[in-house]
XYZ file of C-alpha atoms in Angstrom:
696
model
C -99.751 -71.267 213.010
C -97.314 -70.216 215.724
C -94.912 -72.569 214.773
C -94.713 -71.723 211.105
C -92.205 -69.240 209.882
C -93.945 -66.507 207.920
C -92.111 -66.275 204.458
C -91.079 -62.849 203.204
C -92.695 -62.071 199.470
C -90.397 -62.789 196.732
C -89.081 -59.540 195.060
C -88.571 -59.042 191.647
C -85.477 -58.931 189.993
C -84.670 -56.498 187.603
C -82.121 -58.267 185.034
C -82.027 -55.827 182.612
C -81.291 -52.263 184.162
C -80.590 -50.327 181.060
C -82.380 -47.026 179.974
C -85.583 -47.555 178.058
C -85.142 -46.604 174.266
C -88.249 -44.062 174.608
C -87.999 -42.049 177.561
C -90.996 -40.226 179.088
C -90.642 -37.007 180.364
C -92.633 -35.189 183.025
C -93.432 -32.571 180.539
C -95.076 -35.341 178.067
C -97.062 -36.689 180.916
C -98.667 -33.194 181.832
C -99.111 -32.814 178.042
C -101.130 -36.273 177.526
C -103.095 -35.640 181.104
C -104.250 -32.315 179.373
C -105.167 -33.535 175.769
C -107.303 -36.600 177.751
C -108.698 -34.340 180.127
C -108.188 -36.529 182.658
C -108.480 -34.168 185.808
C -111.766 -32.098 184.492
C -114.831 -32.760 186.381
C -117.868 -33.016 184.585
C -120.350 -29.964 185.127
C -123.264 -30.866 186.807
C -126.226 -31.998 185.079
C -129.078 -28.874 184.444
C -131.837 -28.996 186.801
C -134.967 -28.107 185.656
C -137.463 -26.440 188.217
C -140.980 -27.277 187.280
C -143.121 -26.010 190.493
C -143.200 -23.704 193.332
C -142.242 -25.856 195.962
C -139.209 -27.219 194.231
C -138.222 -23.432 193.474
C -138.579 -22.751 197.185
C -136.788 -25.759 198.178
C -133.698 -24.516 195.762
C -133.827 -21.160 197.058
C -133.372 -22.645 200.614
C -130.580 -24.417 199.871
C -128.898 -21.729 197.954
C -129.560 -18.999 200.846
C -128.584 -21.602 203.603
C -125.045 -21.941 201.857
C -124.341 -18.171 201.184
C -125.364 -17.867 204.977
C -122.859 -21.023 206.035
C -120.289 -18.993 203.803
C -120.920 -15.754 205.571
C -120.817 -17.177 209.170
C -117.662 -18.635 208.609
C -115.978 -15.481 207.558
C -118.137 -12.564 207.362
C -115.360 -9.753 206.632
C -115.067 -11.727 202.771
C -117.122 -9.294 200.918
C -116.839 -11.095 197.934
C -119.106 -13.848 199.457
C -121.636 -10.713 200.446
C -121.325 -9.532 197.024
C -122.431 -13.250 195.511
C -125.231 -13.425 197.834
C -126.496 -10.002 196.931
C -126.295 -10.601 193.108
C -127.740 -14.069 193.445
C -130.856 -12.526 195.277
C -131.166 -9.998 192.486
C -131.139 -12.347 189.817
C -133.950 -13.998 191.990
C -135.700 -10.731 191.511
C -135.690 -10.337 195.082
C -134.409 -6.795 195.384
C -135.793 -6.088 198.966
C -133.546 -9.300 199.972
C -130.736 -8.082 198.124
C -130.955 -4.376 199.782
C -131.043 -6.087 203.016
C -127.760 -8.011 202.303
C -125.979 -4.846 201.116
C -126.867 -3.313 204.023
C -125.753 -6.000 206.464
C -122.553 -5.988 204.190
C -122.357 -2.047 204.876
C -122.507 -2.718 208.719
C -119.673 -4.911 208.239
C -117.417 -2.868 206.244
C -118.850 0.324 205.572
C -115.387 2.061 203.859
C -115.489 -0.330 201.370
C -115.847 1.344 197.730
C -116.946 -1.657 195.782
C -119.549 -2.501 197.853
C -121.149 1.045 197.519
C -120.806 0.870 194.115
C -122.570 -2.484 193.232
C -125.386 -1.543 195.843
C -125.895 1.872 194.093
C -125.607 0.029 190.479
C -127.917 -2.622 191.899
C -130.645 0.151 192.594
C -129.958 2.054 189.256
C -130.404 -1.135 187.189
C -133.851 -1.494 189.005
C -134.798 2.014 188.321
C -134.830 2.797 192.238
C -133.776 6.353 191.338
C -134.499 7.620 195.255
C -133.033 4.656 196.604
C -129.828 5.122 194.390
C -129.909 8.939 195.068
C -130.058 7.990 198.774
C -127.218 5.890 198.608
C -124.964 8.259 196.618
C -125.727 10.426 199.563
C -124.805 8.639 202.096
C -121.530 7.341 200.321
C -120.470 11.049 199.379
C -121.362 11.803 203.405
C -119.085 8.556 204.710
C -116.452 8.844 202.124
C -116.131 12.421 200.612
C -112.539 12.018 199.132
C -113.520 9.141 196.733
C -114.078 11.059 193.723
C -115.285 8.055 192.097
C -118.672 8.430 194.336
C -119.161 11.891 193.169
C -118.442 11.417 189.495
C -121.275 8.722 189.246
C -123.639 11.046 191.434
C -123.126 13.829 188.996
C -123.445 11.744 186.249
C -126.998 10.170 187.401
C -128.344 13.321 188.166
C -127.485 14.841 184.748
C -128.693 11.864 182.979
C -131.931 12.519 184.980
C -131.903 15.760 183.471
C -131.653 17.295 186.915
C -129.098 20.195 186.400
C -129.901 21.866 189.024
C -129.354 18.844 191.386
C -126.143 18.163 189.406
C -125.071 21.510 190.328
C -126.022 20.971 193.705
C -124.045 18.193 193.949
C -120.695 19.672 192.605
C -120.920 22.695 194.652
C -121.147 20.205 197.524
C -117.941 18.395 196.429
C -116.061 21.636 195.507
C -116.375 22.598 199.557
C -114.061 19.495 199.953
C -111.447 21.237 197.304
C -110.969 18.273 195.082
C -108.112 17.731 192.610
C -107.959 19.786 189.206
C -110.094 17.078 187.106
C -112.631 17.591 189.263
C -113.054 21.497 188.925
C -112.564 20.880 185.328
C -115.317 18.374 185.269
C -117.804 21.126 186.817
C -116.432 23.567 184.412
C -117.130 21.757 181.248
C -120.510 20.356 182.885
C -121.605 24.312 183.178
C -120.270 24.735 179.211
C -122.371 22.006 178.268
C -125.278 24.047 179.326
C -123.950 27.283 178.092
C -123.433 28.988 181.445
C -120.649 30.986 180.723
C -120.733 33.199 183.943
C -121.077 30.220 186.400
C -117.898 28.456 184.188
C -116.063 32.001 185.179
C -117.116 32.024 188.925
C -115.657 28.440 188.925
C -112.487 29.298 187.152
C -112.066 32.028 189.910
C -112.350 29.517 192.677
C -110.639 27.187 191.040
C -107.162 29.345 190.566
C -107.156 30.388 194.069
C -107.817 26.761 195.302
C -105.058 25.392 192.859
C -102.795 28.444 192.457
C -100.772 26.874 189.280
C -99.558 28.352 186.673
C -101.116 26.332 184.097
C -104.594 26.695 185.706
C -104.225 30.391 185.091
C -103.216 29.687 181.603
C -106.209 27.794 181.258
C -108.719 30.391 182.472
C -107.046 32.815 179.886
C -107.900 30.481 177.192
C -111.200 29.571 178.298
C -111.649 33.936 178.130
C -110.034 33.610 174.970
C -111.717 31.325 173.079
C -115.034 32.402 173.804
C -114.188 35.896 172.700
C -113.170 37.929 175.757
C -110.096 39.215 174.731
C -109.833 42.053 177.206
C -111.156 39.704 179.840
C -108.090 37.531 178.621
C -105.616 40.084 178.949
C -106.814 40.842 182.753
C -106.580 37.301 183.706
C -102.671 37.096 182.466
C -102.198 40.225 184.300
C -103.686 39.185 187.536
C -101.515 35.985 187.120
C -98.170 38.011 186.754
C -99.218 40.054 190.017
C -100.631 37.018 191.696
C -97.098 35.237 191.513
C -94.793 38.685 192.070
C -91.221 38.745 191.285
C -90.139 35.461 193.526
C -92.711 32.902 191.962
C -92.293 33.647 188.387
C -92.664 31.197 185.758
C -91.494 31.575 182.063
C -94.668 29.073 181.092
C -96.783 32.225 182.044
C -95.092 34.849 179.936
C -94.672 32.565 176.840
C -98.650 31.917 177.005
C -99.092 35.788 177.647
C -96.700 36.780 174.700
C -98.523 34.279 172.415
C -101.815 35.655 173.367
C -100.637 39.160 172.441
C -98.994 37.654 169.254
C -102.008 36.300 168.384
C -103.969 39.395 168.525
C -101.285 41.288 166.626
C -100.107 43.065 169.207
C -96.264 42.633 168.675
C -95.083 45.706 170.655
C -96.761 44.281 173.779
C -95.323 40.996 172.799
C -91.618 42.253 173.003
C -92.350 44.399 176.608
C -93.652 41.405 178.034
C -90.346 39.307 176.698
C -88.251 41.780 177.868
C -89.820 42.139 181.375
C -89.965 38.363 181.829
C -86.118 37.844 180.713
C -85.106 41.020 183.302
C -87.036 39.485 186.696
C -86.706 35.421 185.464
C -83.499 33.841 186.874
C -81.240 33.033 183.753
C -81.252 29.316 184.938
C -84.753 28.916 184.251
C -85.552 30.885 181.252
C -84.291 28.717 178.517
C -87.313 28.335 176.717
C -88.212 32.005 177.074
C -85.239 32.987 175.162
C -86.313 30.583 172.420
C -89.685 31.739 172.198
C -88.883 35.606 172.028
C -85.960 34.730 168.974
C -88.699 33.131 167.332
C -90.805 36.076 167.867
C -88.152 38.645 166.587
C -87.259 36.345 163.400
C -90.968 36.374 162.246
C -92.647 39.855 163.519
C -89.064 42.215 164.659
C -86.627 44.506 162.930
C -82.750 43.838 162.454
C -81.665 45.404 165.707
C -84.659 43.706 167.583
C -83.237 40.051 166.175
C -79.772 41.353 167.301
C -80.839 41.957 170.416
C -82.398 38.720 171.139
C -79.166 37.048 170.021
C -77.092 39.160 172.062
C -78.956 38.098 175.294
C -79.073 34.674 174.497
C -75.160 34.547 173.773
C -75.057 36.333 177.076
C -76.813 33.780 178.964
C -74.798 31.003 177.249
C -71.362 32.877 178.398
C -72.967 33.581 182.019
C -73.521 29.683 182.202
C -70.157 28.806 181.164
C -68.284 31.251 183.682
C -70.656 30.284 186.182
C -69.593 26.459 185.685
C -66.024 26.912 185.418
C -64.784 30.718 186.715
C -61.302 30.108 185.587
C -62.571 29.782 181.765
C -60.956 32.963 180.787
C -61.390 32.339 177.251
C -65.334 32.434 177.681
C -64.756 35.797 179.876
C -62.683 37.112 176.917
C -65.892 36.399 174.730
C -68.566 37.661 177.267
C -66.472 41.034 177.894
C -66.260 41.369 174.210
C -69.678 40.959 173.801
C -70.592 43.346 176.829
C -68.608 46.167 175.329
C -70.296 46.147 172.303
C -73.666 47.358 174.071
C -70.856 50.509 175.252
C -72.613 50.297 178.686
C -69.818 51.146 181.000
C -71.046 50.480 184.149
C -71.962 46.848 182.964
C -68.563 46.494 181.157
C -66.378 47.553 184.471
C -68.499 45.442 186.472
C -67.921 41.881 184.211
C -64.105 43.269 184.201
C -64.231 43.301 188.033
C -65.763 39.636 188.210
C -63.612 38.253 185.546
C -60.171 39.480 187.396
C -61.722 38.407 190.675
C -61.140 34.720 189.524
C -57.375 34.482 190.348
C -55.667 31.551 189.247
C -55.181 29.065 192.379
C -51.552 28.246 191.466
C -48.459 30.026 191.316
C -47.141 28.524 188.201
C -46.865 30.924 185.394
C -48.214 28.865 182.649
C -51.938 29.292 184.187
C -51.349 33.335 184.824
C -50.531 33.642 180.831
C -54.114 34.007 179.815
C -55.733 35.554 183.032
C -52.966 38.640 182.646
C -54.581 39.720 179.559
C -57.862 40.527 181.214
C -56.094 43.007 183.454
C -54.230 44.391 180.117
C -57.889 44.680 178.312
C -59.203 46.405 181.564
C -56.456 48.868 181.383
C -56.458 49.624 177.826
C -60.784 49.707 177.832
C -60.222 52.320 180.658
C -57.835 54.511 178.911
C -59.146 54.264 175.410
C -62.876 53.818 175.496
C -63.922 55.193 178.786
C -61.000 57.708 178.341
C -60.129 57.184 182.268
C -56.735 57.616 182.663
C -56.890 57.767 186.313
C -58.602 54.312 186.487
C -56.498 52.629 184.020
C -53.366 53.764 185.887
C -54.746 52.038 189.160
C -55.808 49.134 187.160
C -52.133 48.527 186.577
C -50.885 49.168 189.806
C -53.301 46.751 191.286
C -52.282 44.084 188.524
C -48.569 44.698 189.702
C -49.478 44.101 192.991
C -51.421 40.863 192.435
C -48.490 39.473 190.349
C -45.838 37.458 192.851
C -42.623 39.152 191.320
C -40.206 36.823 193.568
C -41.590 33.835 191.543
C -42.143 35.152 188.382
C -43.093 38.684 186.398
C -44.809 39.886 183.398
C -42.697 42.394 181.483
C -45.404 43.247 179.337
C -47.267 45.004 182.463
C -44.220 47.251 183.379
C -43.685 48.233 179.833
C -46.927 48.962 178.999
C -47.513 50.737 182.529
C -44.329 53.181 181.478
C -46.118 53.615 177.855
C -48.993 54.628 179.560
C -47.111 57.356 181.408
C -45.522 58.481 178.174
C -48.318 59.054 176.606
C -49.278 61.276 179.310
C -46.051 63.094 179.106
C -45.214 61.720 182.697
C -41.329 60.582 181.707
C -40.379 60.446 185.333
C -42.947 58.110 186.393
C -42.333 56.033 183.307
C -38.476 55.757 184.175
C -39.142 55.033 187.715
C -41.628 52.496 186.769
C -39.173 50.624 184.571
C -36.547 51.110 187.258
C -38.448 49.659 189.952
C -39.184 46.747 187.599
C -35.259 46.185 186.862
C -34.743 46.690 190.792
C -37.497 43.899 191.696
C -37.247 41.220 188.861
C -34.974 42.154 185.953
C -36.066 40.475 182.651
C -34.053 40.530 179.273
C -37.647 41.780 177.823
C -37.562 44.857 180.527
C -34.171 45.849 179.490
C -34.638 46.086 175.635
C -38.085 47.875 176.504
C -36.428 50.165 178.389
C -33.457 50.646 176.006
C -36.089 51.394 173.151
C -37.722 53.878 174.929
C -34.723 55.793 175.828
C -33.591 55.285 171.940
C -36.911 56.916 170.956
C -36.848 59.352 173.341
C -32.956 60.036 171.714
C -31.479 59.789 175.483
C -28.549 57.887 174.123
C -26.244 58.350 177.233
C -28.925 56.528 179.022
C -28.892 53.700 176.633
C -25.323 53.387 176.922
C -26.068 53.064 181.007
C -28.701 50.459 180.529
C -26.341 48.937 177.977
C -23.786 48.111 180.727
C -26.417 47.226 183.285
C -27.804 44.700 180.912
C -24.484 43.299 179.937
C -23.873 43.072 183.781
C -26.800 41.119 184.169
C -26.506 38.751 181.377
C -22.815 39.087 179.630
C -23.476 35.980 178.079
C -26.282 37.262 175.681
C -24.821 37.740 172.174
C -27.805 39.869 171.154
C -27.191 42.527 173.570
C -23.193 42.777 172.856
C -24.542 42.848 169.129
C -27.405 45.657 169.710
C -24.780 47.893 171.795
C -22.068 47.786 168.852
C -24.763 48.453 166.266
C -25.828 51.332 168.674
C -22.491 52.900 168.763
C -21.899 52.307 164.756
C -24.958 54.243 164.313
C -24.000 56.846 166.698
C -20.789 56.931 164.453
C -18.270 55.940 167.350
C -16.327 53.303 165.558
C -13.575 52.805 167.931
C -16.104 52.292 170.755
C -18.099 49.582 168.681
C -14.917 48.064 167.991
C -13.906 47.880 171.325
C -17.508 46.457 172.667
C -17.231 43.672 170.034
C -13.439 42.914 171.205
C -14.889 42.592 174.718
C -17.594 40.442 173.799
C -15.899 38.221 171.739
C -13.547 37.844 174.922
C -16.033 36.388 177.089
C -15.750 33.038 178.407
C -19.177 32.082 177.819
C -21.551 33.000 175.261
C -25.038 31.627 174.059
C -24.745 32.300 170.322
C -20.867 33.191 169.452
C -21.361 32.470 165.605
C -23.768 35.224 165.568
C -21.540 37.683 167.597
C -18.524 36.847 164.985
C -20.486 37.088 162.079
C -21.681 40.469 163.311
C -18.004 41.440 163.969
C -16.726 40.519 160.783
C -19.592 42.338 158.898
C -19.062 45.502 160.983
C -15.538 45.493 159.767
C -16.564 44.630 156.393
C -18.716 47.463 156.187
C -16.099 50.007 157.597
C -13.997 48.542 154.834
C -11.658 46.843 157.073
C -10.581 44.093 154.841
C -7.827 43.057 156.983
C -9.180 43.335 159.864
C -11.890 41.186 159.171
C -9.221 38.589 157.460
C -7.739 38.650 160.800
C -10.916 37.963 162.521
C -11.543 35.024 160.250
C -8.206 33.645 161.466
C -8.637 34.394 165.405
C -11.973 32.483 164.529
C -10.442 29.256 163.014
C -7.964 29.196 165.758
C -11.514 28.925 167.956
C -13.379 26.308 165.519
C -12.808 24.409 162.306
C -16.483 24.378 161.148
C -17.257 23.994 157.425
C -19.382 27.116 157.288
C -16.702 29.455 159.070
C -14.519 27.922 155.721
C -17.053 28.505 153.397
C -17.666 32.165 154.853
C -14.375 32.739 154.490
C -13.673 31.649 151.176
C -16.596 34.041 150.266
C -15.205 36.485 151.912
C -12.258 36.440 149.835
C -13.831 35.899 146.278
C -15.444 39.276 147.313
C -13.015 41.254 148.992
C -11.199 44.133 147.371
C -7.905 43.469 146.660
C -5.500 45.818 144.665
C -3.581 43.004 142.405
C -7.070 41.147 141.415
C -6.091 37.966 143.500
C -9.151 36.928 144.987
C -9.518 33.858 143.189
C -6.243 32.791 144.595
C -6.994 33.759 147.836
C -10.274 32.064 147.988
C -8.903 28.570 146.508
C -6.127 28.837 149.024
C -8.883 28.985 151.479
C -10.553 25.871 150.218
C -7.104 23.926 150.253
C -6.425 25.264 153.728
C -10.301 23.969 154.524
C -9.489 20.524 153.000
C -6.488 19.998 154.942
C -7.805 21.030 158.172
C -11.249 18.828 157.824
C -8.932 15.997 156.619
C -6.997 16.337 159.875
C -10.352 16.439 162.129
C -11.518 13.534 160.169
C -14.630 15.278 159.664
C -15.895 13.439 156.290
C -19.397 14.997 155.921
C -17.829 18.191 156.433
C -15.505 17.600 153.817
C -18.004 16.716 151.379
C -19.964 19.572 151.944
C -16.723 21.868 151.341
C -15.775 19.814 148.163
C -19.279 20.615 146.890
C -18.934 24.153 147.560
C -15.410 24.030 146.097
C -16.393 22.371 142.911
C -19.189 24.776 142.136
C -16.281 27.684 142.614
C -14.234 25.754 140.187
C -16.983 25.670 137.653
C -18.137 29.053 138.175
C -14.463 30.096 137.555
C -14.088 27.455 134.464
C -10.771 26.841 135.075
C -10.639 23.027 133.892
C -7.824 21.956 135.286
C -8.266 23.104 138.737
C -11.987 21.439 138.205
C -10.265 18.164 137.429
C -8.510 18.196 140.625
C -11.333 18.961 142.780
C -13.077 15.997 141.235
C -10.241 13.772 141.883
C -10.688 14.361 145.450
C -14.519 13.847 145.493
C -15.372 10.621 147.406
C -17.256 7.646 146.690
C -19.635 6.290 148.759
C -20.144 3.234 150.548
C -22.249 1.132 152.431
C -21.175 -0.734 155.820
C -22.595 -2.483 158.574
C -21.965 -1.788 162.226
C -23.010 -3.158 165.689
C -26.139 -1.262 167.488
C -24.621 -1.451 170.949
C -26.958 0.076 173.652
C -26.186 2.329 176.879
C -25.772 -0.896 178.780
C -23.370 -2.182 176.585
C -25.436 -4.754 175.299
C -25.486 -5.639 171.163
C -28.799 -5.417 169.755
C -28.118 -6.196 166.386
C -26.476 -4.569 163.232
C -27.214 -1.470 161.125
C -26.431 -0.281 157.920
C -24.654 2.919 157.371
C -22.998 5.040 154.747
C -19.360 5.797 154.732
C -17.057 8.140 152.236
C -13.899 7.345 151.291
C -11.646 9.964 149.846
C -8.857 8.940 147.446
C -6.163 11.387 149.333
C -6.824 9.391 152.429
C -6.027 6.049 150.159
C -2.937 7.419 148.768
C -1.598 8.535 152.193
C -1.465 4.563 153.248
C 0.900 3.049 150.544
C 1.646 0.310 152.819
C -1.864 -1.386 152.154
C -1.349 -0.955 148.420
C 2.148 -2.837 148.852
C 0.191 -6.033 151.164
C -2.886 -5.845 148.411
C -0.115 -6.136 145.264
C 1.927 -8.912 147.109
C -1.376 -10.901 148.155
C -2.291 -11.083 144.573
C 0.994 -11.961 143.242
C 1.301 -14.925 145.612
C -2.415 -16.308 144.012
C -0.677 -16.350 140.888
C 2.392 -17.917 141.954
C 0.544 -20.752 143.987
C -1.745 -21.704 140.975
C 1.308 -23.007 138.768
C 3.330 -24.941 141.483
C -0.053 -26.815 142.559
C -0.495 -28.004 138.573
C 3.311 -29.218 138.721
C 2.839 -30.733 141.636
C 0.172 -32.915 140.717
C 1.783 -34.122 137.310
C 4.507 -35.299 139.300
C 2.920 -37.559 141.464
C 0.914 -38.612 138.426
C 4.456 -40.030 136.888
C 5.402 -41.655 139.961
C 2.169 -43.866 140.519
C 2.765 -44.716 136.522
C 6.546 -45.723 137.215
C 5.770 -47.956 140.392
C 2.664 -49.629 138.661
C 5.320 -50.446 135.532
C 7.805 -51.961 138.180
C 4.940 -54.180 139.860
C 3.987 -55.503 136.704
C 7.566 -56.328 135.584
C 8.247 -58.470 138.557
C 4.937 -60.543 138.178
C 6.059 -61.449 134.938
C 9.624 -62.413 136.010
C 7.857 -64.869 138.921
């Protein structure tokens, strides 16, 4: 045996390792096992007990099993409950009671254990035992509301109303939650004990001082017809919470109660009292209820008051969220002004102007400054307090950073206030200080307009001189100065002002100045001087509008020999030559169109034909698009004008074009003759070759 070699068992070799055609998944295996019930054990056979001995043997085995389970883990209450329920099923109530008591020794704070124990006693009609158990349970665990509910329910089912009331009283000593109190109240109401229910409510609202409980108390009184008592409850609630803990729900309920009693004046007083004492951020629903009430029962003024108060609240919220929202401040102030309460309006203005823009940028001050303006105008016109309006202007001017920017409107309105108060010296002093601190065009113009209204023309001249020293390039100032002197009848002085103005090296709108100067001379009947001004202007510019204006002037001028048409036509001719020299094609087109209309109006056909001969033709051209960096970006189509006069000036181009056409005509017959000569030569050669072949 030892010499023999043990052979290893043969291992079967898998020849075909390809997967099977039908694959079986784990899900399929589980489903088949479920369908075949492979894991379900058959139920044990039913055992029929036929004699007491067999019953005792069965009970002994079961008790031994339960006791073994309890011995293994006595803290598992489920084992105790199963044991006790089995004993109860065997009609062994005493044994079940003993098991429950043993379980309570293990865990006396288990709520389920107490409930099962008492339910067993009640099922077996052991009322005293159940009562004792409930008494023990609520003594050990007084905060478990379920014990109290079941205890009182049992006593009420036994029609022991006094006992149930006594249990409720014991429960209320622990000050339970709201539902317990409500249960006690409902218990008393079932037996029509309204006084007892009222007493319970009195204790309830003191133990749980919440608004909804006071409202419940008042509605209890109202539902049972005690209207005065309900009103007293609401009044006590308002006094109880005081001004600090007021809730809009209480006032809404109180107002609706009075509304149901048709006491609309009382309702209105309640709403107004609430709106005055409750913070604005906590009375949204109160506003809605008040609005609905006024729409239903109020008059026009009452409804408007409600809407105004609601809008004031909305504006108040907006300015609290964003104090620099000046549009909201404007609307808010306008609303407050309609109430005509001066103190409230002033307080609102002070709150608004206290929100100074955080930036020194003028664009952020443009809306803000109108708050000061409106404030000053209100003090002057509505409140009629001139001193206060003057103080508003002074404070505003002190606030504005004049070194960075200023507002001319404030200075001018302050001066106009002093003028209305007949204090011219102070008004001039204010405007003089403004010009010294921050000179502006608007300030100069306003000051000059004031002096013109006061007919102080010498002061106006001085101001214009200062104004022109400040801004000599301002053409409007020169024009206004000249118009003032013209109005005063000092023509030479006005002409001298215009001469100085047109001699300035830099002007912002010179065309307006020259036009005003020319119109001035025309209005004075100085046609020659106006013509000289046009000539001087054309030395500086050849703009087409100047030529058109010059031609119109010549046409309408008063000449002794009635040569207006010839003078105007001469201006058109000069303009055409000048613009052709300058190369202004589009301006020439405008000029020729105006010249054509002029000749059409005059009715001279020969002259009109000459003008029409000068009209250009419009052609389309292509030109390269070159960017700023010098890169070609493609081509674009442009329109150009070709004038007949320009083509006549360049005769060499016409000569070259005619020569080119003649050359084309000459080259065509020469090519035909050369072709015929070559064909004849080829025929002669062919005939010579054929003759030599014959000879050979």
